[in-house]
Short mmCIF file of C-alpha atoms in Angstrom, two decimals:
data_model
loop_
_atom_site.label_atom_id
_atom_site.label_comp_id
_atom_site.label_asym_id
_atom_site.label_seq_id
_atom_site.Cartn_x
_atom_site.Cartn_y
_atom_site.Cartn_z
CA UNK C 1 24.17 -6.63 -32.53
CA UNK C 2 21.97 -9.38 -30.42
CA UNK C 3 22.76 -9.34 -26.92
CA UNK C 4 24.92 -12.08 -25.39
CA UNK C 5 23.34 -14.21 -22.32
CA UNK C 6 25.76 -12.24 -20.01
CA UNK C 7 23.65 -9.23 -20.79
CA UNK C 8 20.58 -10.84 -19.87
CA UNK C 9 18.91 -9.41 -16.74
CA UNK C 10 16.15 -11.97 -14.77
CA UNK C 11 14.24 -10.52 -12.26
CA UNK C 12 11.81 -12.07 -9.11
CA UNK C 13 9.52 -9.29 -8.53
CA UNK C 14 7.79 -10.39 -5.36
CA UNK C 15 4.11 -8.84 -3.86
CA UNK C 16 2.73 -9.52 -0.76
CA UNK C 17 -0.93 -8.81 -0.08
CA UNK C 18 -3.87 -9.70 2.61
CA UNK C 19 -6.46 -12.25 2.11
CA UNK C 20 -8.89 -9.45 1.57
CA UNK C 21 -6.86 -7.98 -1.29
CA UNK C 22 -6.05 -11.23 -2.59
CA UNK C 23 -8.35 -11.52 -5.65
CA UNK C 24 -7.74 -8.00 -6.64
CA UNK C 25 -4.06 -8.22 -6.69
CA UNK C 26 -4.42 -11.40 -8.62
CA UNK C 27 -6.34 -9.65 -11.19
CA UNK C 28 -3.99 -6.46 -11.37
CA UNK C 29 -0.82 -8.63 -11.59
CA UNK C 30 -2.56 -10.56 -14.81
CA UNK C 31 -2.43 -7.20 -16.39
CA UNK C 32 0.76 -7.04 -16.58
CA UNK C 33 1.71 -10.11 -18.44
CA UNK C 34 0.47 -9.80 -21.94
CA UNK C 35 2.06 -6.42 -22.36
CA UNK C 36 5.20 -7.30 -20.84
CA UNK C 37 5.32 -10.13 -23.24
CA UNK C 38 4.92 -7.69 -26.25
CA UNK C 39 7.45 -5.42 -25.33
CA UNK C 40 11.02 -5.54 -27.17
CA UNK C 41 13.38 -7.43 -25.52
CA UNK C 42 11.15 -9.50 -23.53
CA UNK C 43 12.60 -13.17 -22.88
CA UNK C 44 9.65 -14.27 -20.86
CA UNK C 45 7.21 -13.03 -18.53
CA UNK C 46 5.33 -15.26 -15.84
CA UNK C 47 3.35 -14.68 -12.77
CA UNK C 48 3.30 -17.28 -9.80
CA UNK C 49 1.21 -17.44 -6.62
CA UNK C 50 3.15 -19.43 -3.91
CA UNK C 51 1.55 -22.26 -2.86
CA UNK C 52 2.39 -22.41 0.97
CA UNK C 53 1.70 -18.70 1.13
CA UNK C 54 -1.29 -17.99 -1.29
CA UNK C 55 -1.20 -14.00 -0.25
CA UNK C 56 2.25 -14.01 -1.74
CA UNK C 57 2.58 -13.44 -5.58
CA UNK C 58 5.76 -13.21 -7.93
CA UNK C 59 6.52 -12.46 -11.53
CA UNK C 60 9.85 -14.02 -12.85
CA UNK C 61 10.45 -12.07 -15.82
CA UNK C 62 13.86 -11.99 -18.28
CA UNK C 63 15.09 -9.56 -20.45
CA UNK C 64 17.55 -9.15 -23.04
CA UNK C 65 19.72 -6.28 -21.52
CA UNK C 66 19.66 -3.55 -19.04
CA UNK C 67 17.80 -1.02 -21.54
CA UNK C 68 15.20 -3.89 -21.83
CA UNK C 69 14.42 -3.89 -18.26
CA UNK C 70 14.94 -0.21 -18.15
CA UNK C 71 12.15 0.35 -20.60
CA UNK C 72 9.83 -2.16 -19.07
CA UNK C 73 9.74 -0.63 -15.92
CA UNK C 74 8.87 3.16 -17.27
CA UNK C 75 6.09 1.34 -19.57
CA UNK C 76 2.81 3.32 -19.63
CA UNK C 77 1.31 -0.27 -18.82
CA UNK C 78 3.52 -0.87 -15.68
CA UNK C 79 2.35 2.65 -14.09
CA UNK C 80 -1.30 2.14 -14.84
CA UNK C 81 -1.52 -1.33 -13.21
CA UNK C 82 0.87 0.08 -9.94
CA UNK C 83 -1.59 2.94 -9.44
CA UNK C 84 -4.04 0.82 -8.16
CA UNK C 85 -1.85 -2.18 -7.14
CA UNK C 86 0.36 -0.78 -4.42
CA UNK C 87 -2.04 0.61 -2.12
CA UNK C 88 -3.16 -3.09 -1.78
CA UNK C 89 -0.05 -4.49 -0.82
CA UNK C 90 1.45 -4.90 2.58
CA UNK C 91 4.65 -3.91 1.69
CA UNK C 92 6.49 -2.47 -1.46
CA UNK C 93 7.25 -5.31 -3.96
CA UNK C 94 10.76 -6.37 -3.98
CA UNK C 95 13.00 -6.78 -7.02
CA UNK C 96 15.69 -9.18 -6.95
CA UNK C 97 18.02 -8.61 -10.11
CA UNK C 98 20.25 -11.01 -11.57
CA UNK C 99 22.30 -12.13 -14.52
CA UNK C 100 22.64 -15.00 -16.62
CA UNK C 101 25.56 -17.26 -15.53
CA UNK C 102 25.16 -20.31 -17.02
CA UNK C 103 23.90 -21.84 -20.80
#
């Protein structure tokens, strides 16, 4: 049975780094995108850089349901990218999980 809109999970994941590490963080974050878009249940997956704070990046991603979100978080690619990425951040990633309430 297909998931309904109310089952969807939408995430905003923010990554903050230093100017010195910005290019490397950008490169690593790009490595999330392609594989995530191929995962079952991925609705969209996009990487952004703040115009007013270029050391801040965020990913907006949507998943069909909580199970798809959890599978993504446990994927080998996420674990592979996080290992070199986390030491380059000035704080742990911030994750906001929300549910879709509009059409």
